[in-house]
Coordinates of C-alpha atoms in Angstrom, one line a residue:
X10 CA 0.0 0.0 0.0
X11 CA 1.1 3.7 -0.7
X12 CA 1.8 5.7 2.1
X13 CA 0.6 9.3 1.9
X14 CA 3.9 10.8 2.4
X15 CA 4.8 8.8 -0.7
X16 CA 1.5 9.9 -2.5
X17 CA 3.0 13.4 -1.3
X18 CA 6.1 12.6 -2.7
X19 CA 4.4 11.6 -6.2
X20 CA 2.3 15.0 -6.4
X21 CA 4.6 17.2 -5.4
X22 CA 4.8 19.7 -8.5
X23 CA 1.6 20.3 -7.8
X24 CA 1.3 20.4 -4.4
X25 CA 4.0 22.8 -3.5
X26 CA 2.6 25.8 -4.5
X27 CA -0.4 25.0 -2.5
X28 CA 2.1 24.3 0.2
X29 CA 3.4 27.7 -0.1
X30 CA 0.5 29.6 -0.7
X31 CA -1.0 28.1 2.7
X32 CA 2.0 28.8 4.5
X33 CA 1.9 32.7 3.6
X34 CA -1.9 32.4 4.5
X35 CA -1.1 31.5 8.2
X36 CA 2.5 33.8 8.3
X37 CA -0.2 36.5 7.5
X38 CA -2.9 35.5 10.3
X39 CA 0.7 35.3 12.8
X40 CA 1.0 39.1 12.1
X41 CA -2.1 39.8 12.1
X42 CA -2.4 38.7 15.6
X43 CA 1.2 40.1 16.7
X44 CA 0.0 43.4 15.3
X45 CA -3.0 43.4 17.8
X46 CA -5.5 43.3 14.7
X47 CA -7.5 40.6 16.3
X48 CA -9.3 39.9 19.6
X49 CA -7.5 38.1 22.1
X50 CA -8.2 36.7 25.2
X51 CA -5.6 37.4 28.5
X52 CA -5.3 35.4 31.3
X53 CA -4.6 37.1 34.7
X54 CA -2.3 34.3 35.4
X55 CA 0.6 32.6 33.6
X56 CA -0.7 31.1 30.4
X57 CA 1.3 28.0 28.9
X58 CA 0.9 26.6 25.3
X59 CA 1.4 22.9 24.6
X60 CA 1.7 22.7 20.9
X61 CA 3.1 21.0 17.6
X62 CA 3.9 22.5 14.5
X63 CA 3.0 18.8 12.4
X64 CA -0.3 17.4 13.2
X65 CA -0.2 14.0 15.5
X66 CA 2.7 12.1 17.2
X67 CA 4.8 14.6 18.8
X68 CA 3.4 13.4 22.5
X69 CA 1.7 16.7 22.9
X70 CA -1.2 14.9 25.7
X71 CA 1.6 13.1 28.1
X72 CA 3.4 16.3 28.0
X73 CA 0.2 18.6 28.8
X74 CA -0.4 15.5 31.3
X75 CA 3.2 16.0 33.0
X76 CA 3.1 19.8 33.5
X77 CA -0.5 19.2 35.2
X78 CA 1.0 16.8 37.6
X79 CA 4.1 19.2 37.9
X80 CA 1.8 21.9 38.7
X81 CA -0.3 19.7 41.4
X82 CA 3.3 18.9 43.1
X83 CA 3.7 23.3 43.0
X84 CA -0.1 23.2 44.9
X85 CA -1.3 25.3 41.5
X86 CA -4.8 25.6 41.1
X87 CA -4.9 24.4 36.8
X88 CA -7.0 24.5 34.0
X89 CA -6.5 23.5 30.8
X90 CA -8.1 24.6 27.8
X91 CA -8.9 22.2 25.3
X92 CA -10.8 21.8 21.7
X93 CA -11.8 18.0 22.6
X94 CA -11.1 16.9 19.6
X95 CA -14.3 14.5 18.6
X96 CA -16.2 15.6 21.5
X97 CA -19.9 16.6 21.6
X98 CA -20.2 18.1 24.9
X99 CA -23.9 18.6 25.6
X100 CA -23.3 22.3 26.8
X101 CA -20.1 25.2 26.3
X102 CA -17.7 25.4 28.2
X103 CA -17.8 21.8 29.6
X104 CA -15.0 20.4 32.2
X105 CA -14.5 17.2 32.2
X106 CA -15.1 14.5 35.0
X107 CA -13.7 11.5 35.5
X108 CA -16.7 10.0 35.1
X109 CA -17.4 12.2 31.9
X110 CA -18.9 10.1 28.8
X111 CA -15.7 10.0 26.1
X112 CA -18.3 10.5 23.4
X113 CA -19.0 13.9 25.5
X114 CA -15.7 14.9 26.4
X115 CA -13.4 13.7 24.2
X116 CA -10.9 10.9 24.3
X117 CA -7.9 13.1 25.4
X118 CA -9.3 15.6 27.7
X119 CA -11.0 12.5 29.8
X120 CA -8.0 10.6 29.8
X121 CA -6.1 14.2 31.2
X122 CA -9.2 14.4 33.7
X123 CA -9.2 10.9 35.1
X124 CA -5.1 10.7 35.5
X125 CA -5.4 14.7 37.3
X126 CA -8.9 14.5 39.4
X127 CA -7.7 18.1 40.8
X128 CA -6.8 20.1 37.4
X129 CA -10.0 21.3 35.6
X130 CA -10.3 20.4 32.1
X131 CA -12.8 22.5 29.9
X132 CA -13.9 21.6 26.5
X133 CA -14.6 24.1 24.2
X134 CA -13.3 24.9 20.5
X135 CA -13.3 29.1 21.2
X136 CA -10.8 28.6 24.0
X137 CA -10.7 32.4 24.1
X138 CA -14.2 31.9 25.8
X139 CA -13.6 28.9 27.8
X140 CA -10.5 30.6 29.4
X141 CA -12.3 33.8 30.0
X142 CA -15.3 31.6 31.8
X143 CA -12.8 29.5 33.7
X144 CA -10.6 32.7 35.1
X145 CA -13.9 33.9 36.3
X146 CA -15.1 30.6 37.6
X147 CA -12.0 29.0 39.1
X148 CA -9.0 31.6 39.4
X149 CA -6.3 29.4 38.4
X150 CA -2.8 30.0 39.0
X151 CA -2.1 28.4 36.1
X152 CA -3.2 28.2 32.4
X153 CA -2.4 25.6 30.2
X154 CA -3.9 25.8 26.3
X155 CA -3.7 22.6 24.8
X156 CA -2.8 22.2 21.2
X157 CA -2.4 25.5 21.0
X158 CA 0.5 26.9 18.9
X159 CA -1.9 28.1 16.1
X160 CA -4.8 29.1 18.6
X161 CA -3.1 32.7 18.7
X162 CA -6.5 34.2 20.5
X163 CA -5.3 33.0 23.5
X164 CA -1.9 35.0 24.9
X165 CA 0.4 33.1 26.3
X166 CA 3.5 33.4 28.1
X167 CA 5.7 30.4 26.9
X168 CA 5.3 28.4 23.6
X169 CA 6.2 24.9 23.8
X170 CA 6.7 23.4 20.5
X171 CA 6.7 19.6 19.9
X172 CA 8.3 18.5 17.1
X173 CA 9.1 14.3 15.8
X174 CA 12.0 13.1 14.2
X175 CA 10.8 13.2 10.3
X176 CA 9.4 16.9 11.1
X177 CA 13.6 17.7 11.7
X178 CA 14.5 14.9 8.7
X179 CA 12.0 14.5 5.6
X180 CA 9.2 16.3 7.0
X181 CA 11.2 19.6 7.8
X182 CA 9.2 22.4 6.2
X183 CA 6.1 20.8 4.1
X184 CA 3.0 22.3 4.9
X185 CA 0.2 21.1 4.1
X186 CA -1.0 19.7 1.5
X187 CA 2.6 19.2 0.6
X188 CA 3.4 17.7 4.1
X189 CA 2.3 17.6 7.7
X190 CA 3.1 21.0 8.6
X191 CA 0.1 23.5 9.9
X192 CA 2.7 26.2 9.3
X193 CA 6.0 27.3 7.5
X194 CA 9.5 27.2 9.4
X195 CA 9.4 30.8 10.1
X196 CA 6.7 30.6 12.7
X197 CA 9.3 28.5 14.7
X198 CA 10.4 31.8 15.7
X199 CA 7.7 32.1 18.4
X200 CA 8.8 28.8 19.9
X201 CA 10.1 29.6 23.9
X202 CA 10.7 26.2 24.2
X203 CA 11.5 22.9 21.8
X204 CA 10.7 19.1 22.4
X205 CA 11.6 16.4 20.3
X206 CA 10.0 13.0 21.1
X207 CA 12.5 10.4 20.7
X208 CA 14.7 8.3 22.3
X209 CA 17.7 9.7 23.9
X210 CA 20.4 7.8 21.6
X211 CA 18.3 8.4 19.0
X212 CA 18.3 12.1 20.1
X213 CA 22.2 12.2 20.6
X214 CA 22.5 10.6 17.1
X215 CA 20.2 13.6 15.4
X216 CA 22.0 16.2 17.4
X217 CA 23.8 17.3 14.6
X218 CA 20.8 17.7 12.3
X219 CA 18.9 20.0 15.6
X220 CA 21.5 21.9 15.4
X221 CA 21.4 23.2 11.7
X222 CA 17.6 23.2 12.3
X223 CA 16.8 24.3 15.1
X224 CA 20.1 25.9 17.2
X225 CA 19.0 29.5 14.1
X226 CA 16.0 30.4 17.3
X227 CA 18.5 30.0 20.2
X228 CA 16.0 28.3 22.0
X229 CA 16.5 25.3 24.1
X230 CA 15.7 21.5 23.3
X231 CA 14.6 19.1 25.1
X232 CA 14.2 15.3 24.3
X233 CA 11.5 13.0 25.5
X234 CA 10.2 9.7 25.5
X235 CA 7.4 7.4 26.5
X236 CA 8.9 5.1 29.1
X237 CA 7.0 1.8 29.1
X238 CA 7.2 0.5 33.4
X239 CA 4.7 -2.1 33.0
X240 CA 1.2 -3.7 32.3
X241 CA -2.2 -2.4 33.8
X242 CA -5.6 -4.3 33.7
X243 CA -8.4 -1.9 32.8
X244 CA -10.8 -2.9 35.3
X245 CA -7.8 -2.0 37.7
X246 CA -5.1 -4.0 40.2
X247 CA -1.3 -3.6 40.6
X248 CA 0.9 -3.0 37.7
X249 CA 2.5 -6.7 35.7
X250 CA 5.0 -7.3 34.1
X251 CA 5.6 -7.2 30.6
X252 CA 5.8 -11.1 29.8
X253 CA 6.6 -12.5 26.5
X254 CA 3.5 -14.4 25.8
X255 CA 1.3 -14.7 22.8
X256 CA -0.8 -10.9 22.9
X257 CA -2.7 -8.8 20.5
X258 CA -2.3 -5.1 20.1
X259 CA -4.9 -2.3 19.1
X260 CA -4.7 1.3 19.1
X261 CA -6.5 4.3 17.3
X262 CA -4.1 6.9 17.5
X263 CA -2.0 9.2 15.4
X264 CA 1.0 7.7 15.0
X265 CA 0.1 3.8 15.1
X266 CA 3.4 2.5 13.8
X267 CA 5.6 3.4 16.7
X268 CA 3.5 1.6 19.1
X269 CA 4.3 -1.5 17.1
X270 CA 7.4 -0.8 17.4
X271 CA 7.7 0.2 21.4
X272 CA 5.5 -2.5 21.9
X273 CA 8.1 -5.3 20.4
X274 CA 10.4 -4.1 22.8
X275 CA 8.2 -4.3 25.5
X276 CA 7.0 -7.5 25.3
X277 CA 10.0 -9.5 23.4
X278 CA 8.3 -10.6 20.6
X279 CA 5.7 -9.0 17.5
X280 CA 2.2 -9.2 18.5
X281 CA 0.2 -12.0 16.9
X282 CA -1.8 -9.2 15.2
X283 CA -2.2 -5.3 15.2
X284 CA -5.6 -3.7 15.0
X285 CA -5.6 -0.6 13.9
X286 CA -8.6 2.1 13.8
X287 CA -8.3 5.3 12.8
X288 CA -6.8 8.3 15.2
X289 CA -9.8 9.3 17.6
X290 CA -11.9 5.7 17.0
X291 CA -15.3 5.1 19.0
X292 CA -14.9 1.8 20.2
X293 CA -18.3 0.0 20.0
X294 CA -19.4 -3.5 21.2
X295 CA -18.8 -5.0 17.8
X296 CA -15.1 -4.0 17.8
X297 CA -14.8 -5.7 21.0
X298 CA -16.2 -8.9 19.8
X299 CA -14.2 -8.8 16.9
X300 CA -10.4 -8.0 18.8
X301 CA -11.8 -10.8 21.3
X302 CA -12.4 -13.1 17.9
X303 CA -9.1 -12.4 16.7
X304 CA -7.7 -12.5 19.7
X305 CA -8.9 -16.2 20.3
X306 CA -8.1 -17.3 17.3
X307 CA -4.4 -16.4 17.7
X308 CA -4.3 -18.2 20.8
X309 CA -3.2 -14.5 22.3
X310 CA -3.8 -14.7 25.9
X311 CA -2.9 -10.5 26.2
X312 CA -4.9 -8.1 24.8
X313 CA -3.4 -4.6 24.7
X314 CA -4.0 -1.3 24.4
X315 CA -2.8 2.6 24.8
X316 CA -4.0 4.5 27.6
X317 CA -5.8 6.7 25.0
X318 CA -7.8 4.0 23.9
X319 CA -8.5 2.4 27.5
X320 CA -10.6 5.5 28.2
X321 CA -13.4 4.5 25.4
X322 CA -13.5 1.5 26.8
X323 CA -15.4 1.9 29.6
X324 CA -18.6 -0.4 29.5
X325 CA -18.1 -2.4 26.9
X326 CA -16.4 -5.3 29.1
X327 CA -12.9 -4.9 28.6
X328 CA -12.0 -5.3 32.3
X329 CA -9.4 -8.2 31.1
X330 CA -7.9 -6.1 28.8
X331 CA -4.5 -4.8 29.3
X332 CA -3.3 -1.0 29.1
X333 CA 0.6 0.3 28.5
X334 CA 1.4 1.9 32.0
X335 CA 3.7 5.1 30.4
X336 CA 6.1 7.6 32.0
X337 CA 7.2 10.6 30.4
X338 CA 11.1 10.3 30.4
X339 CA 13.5 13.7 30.2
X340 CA 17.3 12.9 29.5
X341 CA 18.5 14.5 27.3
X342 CA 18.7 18.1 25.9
X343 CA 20.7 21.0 23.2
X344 CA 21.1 24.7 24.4
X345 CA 22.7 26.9 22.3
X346 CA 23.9 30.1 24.7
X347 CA 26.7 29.2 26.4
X348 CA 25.4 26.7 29.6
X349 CA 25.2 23.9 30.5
X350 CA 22.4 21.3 29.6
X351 CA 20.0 20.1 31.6
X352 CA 17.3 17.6 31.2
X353 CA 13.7 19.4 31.2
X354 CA 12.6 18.2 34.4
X355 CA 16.0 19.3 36.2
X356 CA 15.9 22.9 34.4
X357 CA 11.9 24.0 34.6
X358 CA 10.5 25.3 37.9
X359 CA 8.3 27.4 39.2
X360 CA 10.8 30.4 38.7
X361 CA 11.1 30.2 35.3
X362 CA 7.5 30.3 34.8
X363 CA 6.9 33.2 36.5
X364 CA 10.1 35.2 35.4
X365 CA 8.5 34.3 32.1
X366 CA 4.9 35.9 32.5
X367 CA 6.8 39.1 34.2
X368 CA 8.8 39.4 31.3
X369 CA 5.9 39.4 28.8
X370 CA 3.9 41.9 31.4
X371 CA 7.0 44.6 31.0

């Protein structure tokens, strides 16, 4: 089957000056907003954006999911703004329970909600309204604006930018349609902070290639990864080992091919099959019969799944089913003035992020 980066590939004389004129579409809207041409909505405390400049993979949720436990640990009152992707929320704003229907509140935002019972997390695709309601409802100490380096209505006082491997190799400057890009390279330039989501050789092996690409902003990078500690059952228990038994993997997320591959690791051994649904899937009781079906068949006595997916789960009888247990994982990390690096969780604080929101005040 052709990939669509190869389809991409094959169309590309016609798709890069759509590409481009796309890319000076949004550099426009950019201005526009840093000019003060359109409305935007201030928080009264500090504001952090959790963003990518592709679309999918970059680990965006565990890292909006680490700086919500991080701020818990600082006793910060949080909120986080979200879109909820896929959600039908019956009313705007809407923060999310635990207990929250996913087909309500999103896959994300519950799974955010359930793993951070004391942040509040608020649906609502015009996040410049949701944040003003939830300033006025909650008084946070803290705002945090998922997926939101293109959702300029917001102000914010640090940009974190996620960005994968293949956006710093083949990916590296195609907008859509031409790539995966929401934006042109230029809008780097309002990046406070870069992430990379990889492993940390793989990281040390690229660091060459950041360097030409990203060291130009003189803004610090950070590597991360998803750090696999163990098996879960979804209808709950201590965490188990991995095991290299017979298993069968599903997943409807972005990027499904580098669970495959983080799952081999894992368990010692390919999974007798991977399911795959698209990015976002509503799991219904006929999917369940079918992955038990196949499951059987295989003789697989595991059947595994991503956190993300765990949450849409609920009530369909997937209390034997088993759920990746994940840790996000700093090690390493570039800077390019002078000092010395240090991994992300050793160099943020709460400091930082206020010496940040003074500096955009003055």
């Amino acid at each position: 089957m052709v990939s669509l980066s190869e389809i991409q590939g094959l169309l590309s004389p016609v798709l890069t000056p759509l590409s481009r004129g796309y890319s000076a579409l949004m550099s426009r809207r950019a201005r526009r907003y840093a000019m003060g041409e359109c409305e935007q909505f201030r928080p009264a405390c500090p504001c952090l954006s959790v963003g990518n400049i592709g679309s999918g993979g970059s680990g965006k949720t565990p890292l909006a999911d680490w700086l919500l436990k991080w701020a818990d640990i600082q006793e910060l009152s949080v909120v986080l703004l979200t879109r909820g992707y896929g959600a039908k929320p019956p009313h705007l704003p809407y923060v999310v329970g635990p207990h929250s229907p996913a087909s309500e509140s999103g896959d994300e935002p519950l799974m955010l909600a359930r793993e951070n019972p004391d942040a509040r997390v608020v649906v609502d695709p015009v996040r410049k309204r949701s944040g003003a309601w939830a300033s006025e409802e909650f008084s946070p100490d803290l705002v945090i604006l998922d997926d939101g380096f293109q959702h300029m209505a917001v102000k914010r006082d640090m940009d974190f930018v996620l960005l994968t491997p293949d956006d710093l190799k083949d990916g590296w400057d195609r907008v859509i349609p031409r790539g995966t890009w929401r934006e042109g390279k230029d809008a780097l330039r309002r990046a406070d902070v870069f992430f990379v989501k990889s492993g940390a050789e793989s990281f040390k092996s690229m660091a060459g290639l950041v360097k030409d690409r990203l060291g130009p902003f003189g803004r610090p990078v950070f590597q991360f990864s998803l750090r696999a500690v163990g098996l879960k059952l979804l209808g709950g228990g201590d965490r188990l080992e991995f095991g290299s038994g017979k298993y069968v993997l599903f997943s409807g997320i972005g990027n499904p091919q580098m669970l495959v591959a983080d799952a081999r690791e894992y368990m010692g051994r390919e999974p007798e099959k991977f399911i795959v649904f698209r990015d976002h899937h509503a799991y219904t009781d006929r999917d369940v019969e079918d992955i038990r079906r196949q499951a059987a068949t295989l003789g697989a006595k595991r059947i595994i799944c991503t956190p993300k997916d765990a949450v849409k789960l609920a009530g369909l009888g997937c209390d034997d089913f088993y759920v990746i247990d994940l840790e996000v994982e700093f090690l390493e990390a570039l800077f390019f003035d002078g000092t010395a690096p240090l991994p992300f969780d050793k160099w943020w604080n709460l400091e930082r992020l206020l010496n940040s929101s003074q500096q955009k005040e003055n």
